[in-house]
Amino acid sequence: MPDLLVILLLFASVSCHRKSAPPAVSAPERSERTDIQSFLDLGPYDWTLFSCSGEIDMNASMFSGSGQYILRMRKDSVLWAVVRYIGIEVARIQADQDSLVILNRFEQTVDVYSWEEVKAKTGFPASLEALQRTVLGWLPYVPGAVQVIRSDSNEVDVLGKEGRIQVQATLAEPNLLPTSCLYRDTGSGMTAKGTQMLLSDTIVAAVPAERTWEMKQDEKSRLFLQIHVENPSFTGPLSFPFEIPDRYARH
């Protein structure tokens, strides 16, 4: 269960088609666009607080099923989430600049992962910033140098590589949110592929409503996620209740 949730929360945010439009979201202030590299680094808009809820569908060798979640974030500070299965809380997650902490309600255990450990488990760069970018629907990780390989009035194709990680993405104008992206670890062969369909309303499209990711190490190790995002909000204040019961075993 802990390994499943680490992957689940890290890569849960590039969307596909949606069945119906979500309520309009009051978008935060847009970032000033100078060049593509700096715009991708900063993101299309500035934000301080974010919250949402929704459903998770997962298909993997370790587990297949559906669940529900509530998620809250404060920029550069904390990510907090509750995960439920058939209405019962199975996990509570908190991430900060140093670590990712998972309360496993089924087994009554608490697992603490440094970001270096999460990186080792997933094969991809991991940090609070990467996790928060993923939740917002941005590229989770932007290489230090991005090459534009095609551009028109509707979209931009980019390619980049930093260390072992190769990034290839198609980004929709004007916010440069990914409609598709592929991350490949050239050392291990692990890949993470996401696709996304955006609405023409840029305020609504600022928070994609349905997201899919497929991660693959080999044919025997695959993970498919579909995340439904509901009630997105950039307003607060938000609380982040997280207490570790004394009876929980610590790993």
mmCIF file of C-alpha atoms in Angstrom:
data_model
loop_
_atom_site.group_PDB
_atom_site.id
_atom_site.type_symbol
_atom_site.label_atom_id
_atom_site.label_comp_id
_atom_site.label_asym_id
_atom_site.label_seq_id
_atom_site.Cartn_x
_atom_site.Cartn_y
_atom_site.Cartn_z
ATOM 1 C CA MET A 1 0.000 0.000 0.000
ATOM 2 C CA PRO A 2 2.655 2.695 0.798
ATOM 3 C CA ASP A 3 4.502 2.164 -2.515
ATOM 4 C CA LEU A 4 1.201 2.398 -4.391
ATOM 5 C CA LEU A 5 0.313 5.714 -2.766
ATOM 6 C CA VAL A 6 3.746 7.241 -3.366
ATOM 7 C CA ILE A 7 3.389 6.681 -7.108
ATOM 8 C CA LEU A 8 -0.288 7.635 -7.076
ATOM 9 C CA LEU A 9 0.224 11.032 -5.486
ATOM 10 C CA LEU A 10 3.349 11.860 -7.483
ATOM 11 C CA PHE A 11 1.958 11.325 -10.967
ATOM 12 C CA ALA A 12 -1.725 12.154 -10.898
ATOM 13 C CA SER A 13 -2.259 15.160 -13.043
ATOM 14 C CA VAL A 14 -2.246 15.207 -16.856
ATOM 15 C CA SER A 15 -5.764 15.040 -18.241
ATOM 16 C CA CYS A 16 -7.755 13.488 -21.091
ATOM 17 C CA HIS A 17 -11.300 14.079 -22.364
ATOM 18 C CA ARG A 18 -14.065 15.048 -19.960
ATOM 19 C CA LYS A 19 -17.762 14.151 -19.938
ATOM 20 C CA SER A 20 -19.019 17.562 -18.797
ATOM 21 C CA ALA A 21 -17.512 20.957 -18.031
ATOM 22 C CA PRO A 22 -16.738 21.688 -14.373
ATOM 23 C CA PRO A 23 -17.854 24.922 -12.669
ATOM 24 C CA ALA A 24 -15.869 28.003 -13.668
ATOM 25 C CA VAL A 25 -12.717 28.525 -11.612
ATOM 26 C CA SER A 26 -11.554 31.959 -10.553
ATOM 27 C CA ALA A 27 -8.075 31.811 -12.056
ATOM 28 C CA PRO A 28 -5.213 33.490 -10.198
ATOM 29 C CA GLU A 29 -3.168 36.266 -11.748
ATOM 30 C CA ARG A 30 -1.478 35.295 -15.000
ATOM 31 C CA SER A 31 2.297 35.255 -15.232
ATOM 32 C CA GLU A 32 3.991 37.631 -17.662
ATOM 33 C CA ARG A 33 5.304 35.734 -20.652
ATOM 34 C CA THR A 34 8.722 36.608 -21.986
ATOM 35 C CA ASP A 35 10.281 33.447 -23.421
ATOM 36 C CA ILE A 36 9.060 29.846 -23.365
ATOM 37 C CA GLN A 37 11.746 28.553 -20.997
ATOM 38 C CA SER A 38 11.059 31.092 -18.230
ATOM 39 C CA PHE A 39 7.282 30.801 -18.707
ATOM 40 C CA LEU A 40 7.440 27.014 -18.256
ATOM 41 C CA ASP A 41 9.694 27.400 -15.223
ATOM 42 C CA LEU A 42 7.358 29.882 -13.502
ATOM 43 C CA GLY A 43 4.063 28.408 -14.684
ATOM 44 C CA PRO A 44 1.190 30.196 -16.469
ATOM 45 C CA TYR A 45 -0.145 31.899 -13.334
ATOM 46 C CA ASP A 46 0.798 32.728 -9.770
ATOM 47 C CA TRP A 47 -1.042 31.035 -6.904
ATOM 48 C CA THR A 48 -0.871 30.648 -3.123
ATOM 49 C CA LEU A 49 -3.587 28.159 -2.105
ATOM 50 C CA PHE A 50 -5.329 25.359 -4.002
ATOM 51 C CA SER A 51 -7.861 22.675 -3.131
ATOM 52 C CA CYS A 52 -9.899 20.053 -4.970
ATOM 53 C CA SER A 53 -11.587 16.669 -4.551
ATOM 54 C CA GLY A 54 -12.431 13.828 -6.894
ATOM 55 C CA GLU A 55 -12.111 10.177 -7.818
ATOM 56 C CA ILE A 56 -9.201 7.900 -8.699
ATOM 57 C CA ASP A 57 -9.277 4.900 -11.034
ATOM 58 C CA MET A 58 -6.197 2.699 -10.986
ATOM 59 C CA ASN A 59 -5.122 -0.385 -12.886
ATOM 60 C CA ALA A 60 -1.842 -2.055 -11.948
ATOM 61 C CA SER A 61 -0.403 -5.439 -11.064
ATOM 62 C CA MET A 62 -0.351 -4.467 -7.369
ATOM 63 C CA PHE A 63 -3.928 -3.096 -7.202
ATOM 64 C CA SER A 64 -6.930 -2.265 -9.394
ATOM 65 C CA GLY A 65 -9.946 -0.293 -8.237
ATOM 66 C CA SER A 66 -11.466 3.113 -7.578
ATOM 67 C CA GLY A 67 -11.299 5.537 -4.678
ATOM 68 C CA GLN A 68 -11.957 9.121 -3.654
ATOM 69 C CA TYR A 69 -9.645 11.882 -2.459
ATOM 70 C CA ILE A 70 -9.556 15.382 -0.962
ATOM 71 C CA LEU A 71 -6.458 17.480 -1.673
ATOM 72 C CA ARG A 72 -5.174 20.838 -0.401
ATOM 73 C CA MET A 73 -1.952 22.753 -1.063
ATOM 74 C CA ARG A 74 -0.057 25.848 0.027
ATOM 75 C CA LYS A 75 2.576 26.920 -2.499
ATOM 76 C CA ASP A 76 6.151 25.899 -1.637
ATOM 77 C CA SER A 77 4.965 24.767 1.795
ATOM 78 C CA VAL A 78 2.677 21.744 2.031
ATOM 79 C CA LEU A 79 0.495 19.281 0.146
ATOM 80 C CA TRP A 80 -2.167 17.425 2.154
ATOM 81 C CA ALA A 81 -4.503 14.672 0.955
ATOM 82 C CA VAL A 82 -6.975 12.109 2.239
ATOM 83 C CA VAL A 83 -7.643 8.946 0.198
ATOM 84 C CA ARG A 84 -10.817 6.860 0.692
ATOM 85 C CA TYR A 85 -11.852 3.456 -0.641
ATOM 86 C CA ILE A 86 -15.582 2.573 -0.635
ATOM 87 C CA GLY A 87 -16.063 5.586 1.612
ATOM 88 C CA ILE A 88 -13.525 4.511 4.249
ATOM 89 C CA GLU A 89 -10.347 6.530 4.818
ATOM 90 C CA VAL A 90 -7.371 4.342 3.899
ATOM 91 C CA ALA A 91 -4.572 6.909 3.912
ATOM 92 C CA ARG A 92 -3.667 10.462 4.854
ATOM 93 C CA ILE A 93 -0.703 12.084 3.076
ATOM 94 C CA GLN A 94 1.368 15.152 3.844
ATOM 95 C CA ALA A 95 4.303 16.438 1.803
ATOM 96 C CA ASP A 96 6.610 19.349 2.546
ATOM 97 C CA GLN A 97 9.994 20.537 1.292
ATOM 98 C CA ASP A 98 11.791 17.673 3.055
ATOM 99 C CA SER A 99 9.649 14.565 2.852
ATOM 100 C CA LEU A 100 6.471 12.688 2.018
ATOM 101 C CA VAL A 101 4.608 11.150 4.992
ATOM 102 C CA ILE A 102 1.881 8.508 4.548
ATOM 103 C CA LEU A 103 -0.482 7.307 7.271
ATOM 104 C CA ASN A 104 -1.698 3.829 6.323
ATOM 105 C CA ARG A 105 -5.060 3.436 8.057
ATOM 106 C CA PHE A 106 -5.450 -0.246 7.127
ATOM 107 C CA GLU A 107 -2.166 -1.377 8.622
ATOM 108 C CA GLN A 108 -1.938 1.434 11.210
ATOM 109 C CA THR A 109 1.565 2.405 10.106
ATOM 110 C CA VAL A 110 3.314 5.621 9.164
ATOM 111 C CA ASP A 111 5.901 5.746 6.370
ATOM 112 C CA VAL A 112 8.267 8.664 5.848
ATOM 113 C CA TYR A 113 10.086 9.058 2.522
ATOM 114 C CA SER A 114 12.718 11.638 1.696
ATOM 115 C CA TRP A 115 12.424 13.028 -1.815
ATOM 116 C CA GLU A 116 15.604 11.172 -2.749
ATOM 117 C CA GLU A 117 13.900 7.906 -1.735
ATOM 118 C CA VAL A 118 10.802 8.782 -3.768
ATOM 119 C CA LYS A 119 13.050 9.552 -6.741
ATOM 120 C CA ALA A 120 14.704 6.151 -6.352
ATOM 121 C CA LYS A 121 11.318 4.389 -6.237
ATOM 122 C CA THR A 122 9.798 6.140 -9.259
ATOM 123 C CA GLY A 123 12.888 6.826 -11.358
ATOM 124 C CA PHE A 124 11.869 10.443 -11.931
ATOM 125 C CA PRO A 125 12.802 13.780 -10.286
ATOM 126 C CA ALA A 126 10.758 14.211 -7.126
ATOM 127 C CA SER A 127 10.164 17.231 -4.897
ATOM 128 C CA LEU A 128 7.307 19.184 -3.364
ATOM 129 C CA GLU A 129 7.519 21.633 -6.275
ATOM 130 C CA ALA A 130 7.256 18.822 -8.838
ATOM 131 C CA LEU A 131 4.275 17.336 -7.001
ATOM 132 C CA GLN A 132 2.453 20.663 -6.787
ATOM 133 C CA ARG A 133 3.125 21.437 -10.460
ATOM 134 C CA THR A 134 1.709 18.029 -11.344
ATOM 135 C CA VAL A 135 -1.483 18.633 -9.384
ATOM 136 C CA LEU A 136 -2.007 21.958 -11.203
ATOM 137 C CA GLY A 137 -1.617 20.296 -14.605
ATOM 138 C CA TRP A 138 1.759 21.812 -15.511
ATOM 139 C CA LEU A 139 4.840 19.956 -16.672
ATOM 140 C CA PRO A 140 6.051 18.362 -13.415
ATOM 141 C CA TYR A 141 9.683 18.808 -14.344
ATOM 142 C CA VAL A 142 11.202 21.332 -16.763
ATOM 143 C CA PRO A 143 14.770 20.639 -17.988
ATOM 144 C CA GLY A 144 17.344 23.377 -17.634
ATOM 145 C CA ALA A 145 17.256 23.903 -21.411
ATOM 146 C CA VAL A 146 14.155 23.367 -23.583
ATOM 147 C CA GLN A 147 14.341 23.153 -27.375
ATOM 148 C CA VAL A 148 11.296 24.204 -29.421
ATOM 149 C CA ILE A 149 10.983 21.747 -32.296
ATOM 150 C CA ARG A 150 7.664 23.008 -33.722
ATOM 151 C CA SER A 151 5.435 26.001 -33.060
ATOM 152 C CA ASP A 152 2.221 27.521 -34.418
ATOM 153 C CA SER A 153 -0.641 29.651 -33.087
ATOM 154 C CA ASN A 154 -2.273 26.668 -31.346
ATOM 155 C CA GLU A 155 0.533 24.628 -29.820
ATOM 156 C CA VAL A 156 4.250 24.216 -29.248
ATOM 157 C CA ASP A 157 6.294 21.004 -29.324
ATOM 158 C CA VAL A 158 9.313 20.968 -27.006
ATOM 159 C CA LEU A 159 12.152 18.588 -26.255
ATOM 160 C CA GLY A 160 14.607 18.595 -23.387
ATOM 161 C CA LYS A 161 16.995 16.406 -21.416
ATOM 162 C CA GLU A 162 18.650 16.758 -18.032
ATOM 163 C CA GLY A 163 20.708 13.951 -16.582
ATOM 164 C CA ARG A 164 19.063 10.651 -17.504
ATOM 165 C CA ILE A 165 15.575 12.147 -17.970
ATOM 166 C CA GLN A 166 14.335 12.996 -21.468
ATOM 167 C CA VAL A 167 11.186 15.143 -21.813
ATOM 168 C CA GLN A 168 9.020 15.478 -24.914
ATOM 169 C CA ALA A 169 5.762 17.454 -24.779
ATOM 170 C CA THR A 170 3.098 19.203 -26.834
ATOM 171 C CA LEU A 171 1.889 22.376 -25.109
ATOM 172 C CA ALA A 172 -1.356 24.237 -25.836
ATOM 173 C CA GLU A 173 -1.363 27.999 -26.344
ATOM 174 C CA PRO A 174 -1.729 30.413 -24.598
ATOM 175 C CA ASN A 175 -1.000 28.791 -21.194
ATOM 176 C CA LEU A 176 1.459 26.164 -22.492
ATOM 177 C CA LEU A 177 -0.317 23.413 -20.561
ATOM 178 C CA PRO A 178 0.589 19.947 -21.870
ATOM 179 C CA THR A 179 -1.834 18.135 -24.168
ATOM 180 C CA SER A 180 0.621 15.239 -24.178
ATOM 181 C CA CYS A 181 3.987 14.569 -22.589
ATOM 182 C CA LEU A 182 6.448 11.726 -22.308
ATOM 183 C CA TYR A 183 9.158 11.325 -19.666
ATOM 184 C CA ARG A 184 11.803 8.659 -20.250
ATOM 185 C CA ASP A 185 14.566 7.533 -17.903
ATOM 186 C CA THR A 186 17.279 6.685 -20.416
ATOM 187 C CA GLY A 187 19.132 4.672 -17.775
ATOM 188 C CA SER A 188 16.404 2.360 -16.466
ATOM 189 C CA GLY A 189 14.035 2.517 -19.433
ATOM 190 C CA MET A 190 11.092 3.606 -17.245
ATOM 191 C CA THR A 191 8.580 5.897 -18.961
ATOM 192 C CA ALA A 192 5.668 8.065 -17.821
ATOM 193 C CA LYS A 193 3.189 9.141 -20.487
ATOM 194 C CA GLY A 194 0.345 11.611 -20.019
ATOM 195 C CA THR A 195 -2.327 13.009 -22.335
ATOM 196 C CA GLN A 196 -4.693 15.925 -21.907
ATOM 197 C CA MET A 197 -7.568 17.617 -23.725
ATOM 198 C CA LEU A 198 -8.185 21.259 -22.781
ATOM 199 C CA LEU A 199 -11.374 23.276 -23.083
ATOM 200 C CA SER A 200 -11.313 26.507 -25.068
ATOM 201 C CA ASP A 201 -12.223 28.475 -21.918
ATOM 202 C CA THR A 202 -8.771 29.221 -20.497
ATOM 203 C CA ILE A 203 -10.142 29.843 -16.975
ATOM 204 C CA VAL A 204 -11.667 26.365 -16.805
ATOM 205 C CA ALA A 205 -8.731 24.812 -18.662
ATOM 206 C CA ALA A 206 -6.356 26.202 -16.029
ATOM 207 C CA VAL A 207 -7.288 23.134 -13.948
ATOM 208 C CA PRO A 208 -7.828 20.066 -16.178
ATOM 209 C CA ALA A 209 -10.799 18.032 -14.944
ATOM 210 C CA GLU A 210 -9.752 14.513 -15.993
ATOM 211 C CA ARG A 211 -6.164 13.299 -16.085
ATOM 212 C CA THR A 212 -4.447 10.101 -17.147
ATOM 213 C CA TRP A 213 -0.939 8.776 -16.644
ATOM 214 C CA GLU A 214 0.626 5.519 -17.717
ATOM 215 C CA MET A 215 3.954 4.490 -16.185
ATOM 216 C CA LYS A 216 5.937 1.515 -17.436
ATOM 217 C CA GLN A 217 9.208 -0.114 -16.463
ATOM 218 C CA ASP A 218 8.535 -3.200 -18.611
ATOM 219 C CA GLU A 219 5.523 -5.277 -19.711
ATOM 220 C CA LYS A 220 5.259 -6.818 -16.226
ATOM 221 C CA SER A 221 5.454 -3.501 -14.384
ATOM 222 C CA ARG A 222 2.808 -1.057 -15.574
ATOM 223 C CA LEU A 223 0.601 1.475 -13.817
ATOM 224 C CA PHE A 224 -2.409 3.287 -15.297
ATOM 225 C CA LEU A 225 -4.149 6.141 -13.464
ATOM 226 C CA GLN A 226 -7.180 8.242 -14.286
ATOM 227 C CA ILE A 227 -7.838 11.157 -11.933
ATOM 228 C CA HIS A 228 -11.108 13.101 -11.890
ATOM 229 C CA VAL A 229 -10.743 16.602 -10.428
ATOM 230 C CA GLU A 230 -13.808 18.273 -8.904
ATOM 231 C CA ASN A 231 -14.440 21.566 -7.092
ATOM 232 C CA PRO A 232 -11.052 23.193 -7.822
ATOM 233 C CA SER A 233 -10.488 26.399 -5.879
ATOM 234 C CA PHE A 234 -7.663 28.919 -5.428
ATOM 235 C CA THR A 235 -9.176 30.490 -2.307
ATOM 236 C CA GLY A 236 -8.572 29.867 1.385
ATOM 237 C CA PRO A 237 -7.794 29.789 4.201
ATOM 238 C CA LEU A 238 -7.217 26.040 4.285
ATOM 239 C CA SER A 239 -6.448 23.700 7.174
ATOM 240 C CA PHE A 240 -4.099 20.709 6.966
ATOM 241 C CA PRO A 241 -5.024 18.326 9.849
ATOM 242 C CA PHE A 242 -2.332 15.695 10.246
ATOM 243 C CA GLU A 243 -1.716 13.855 13.514
ATOM 244 C CA ILE A 244 0.142 10.559 13.873
ATOM 245 C CA PRO A 245 -1.593 8.265 16.412
ATOM 246 C CA ASP A 246 0.753 6.839 19.081
ATOM 247 C CA ARG A 247 -0.349 3.293 18.225
ATOM 248 C CA TYR A 248 0.900 3.542 14.632
ATOM 249 C CA ALA A 249 4.119 1.656 13.836
ATOM 250 C CA ARG A 250 6.765 3.908 12.301
ATOM 251 C CA HIS A 251 8.821 2.782 9.325
#
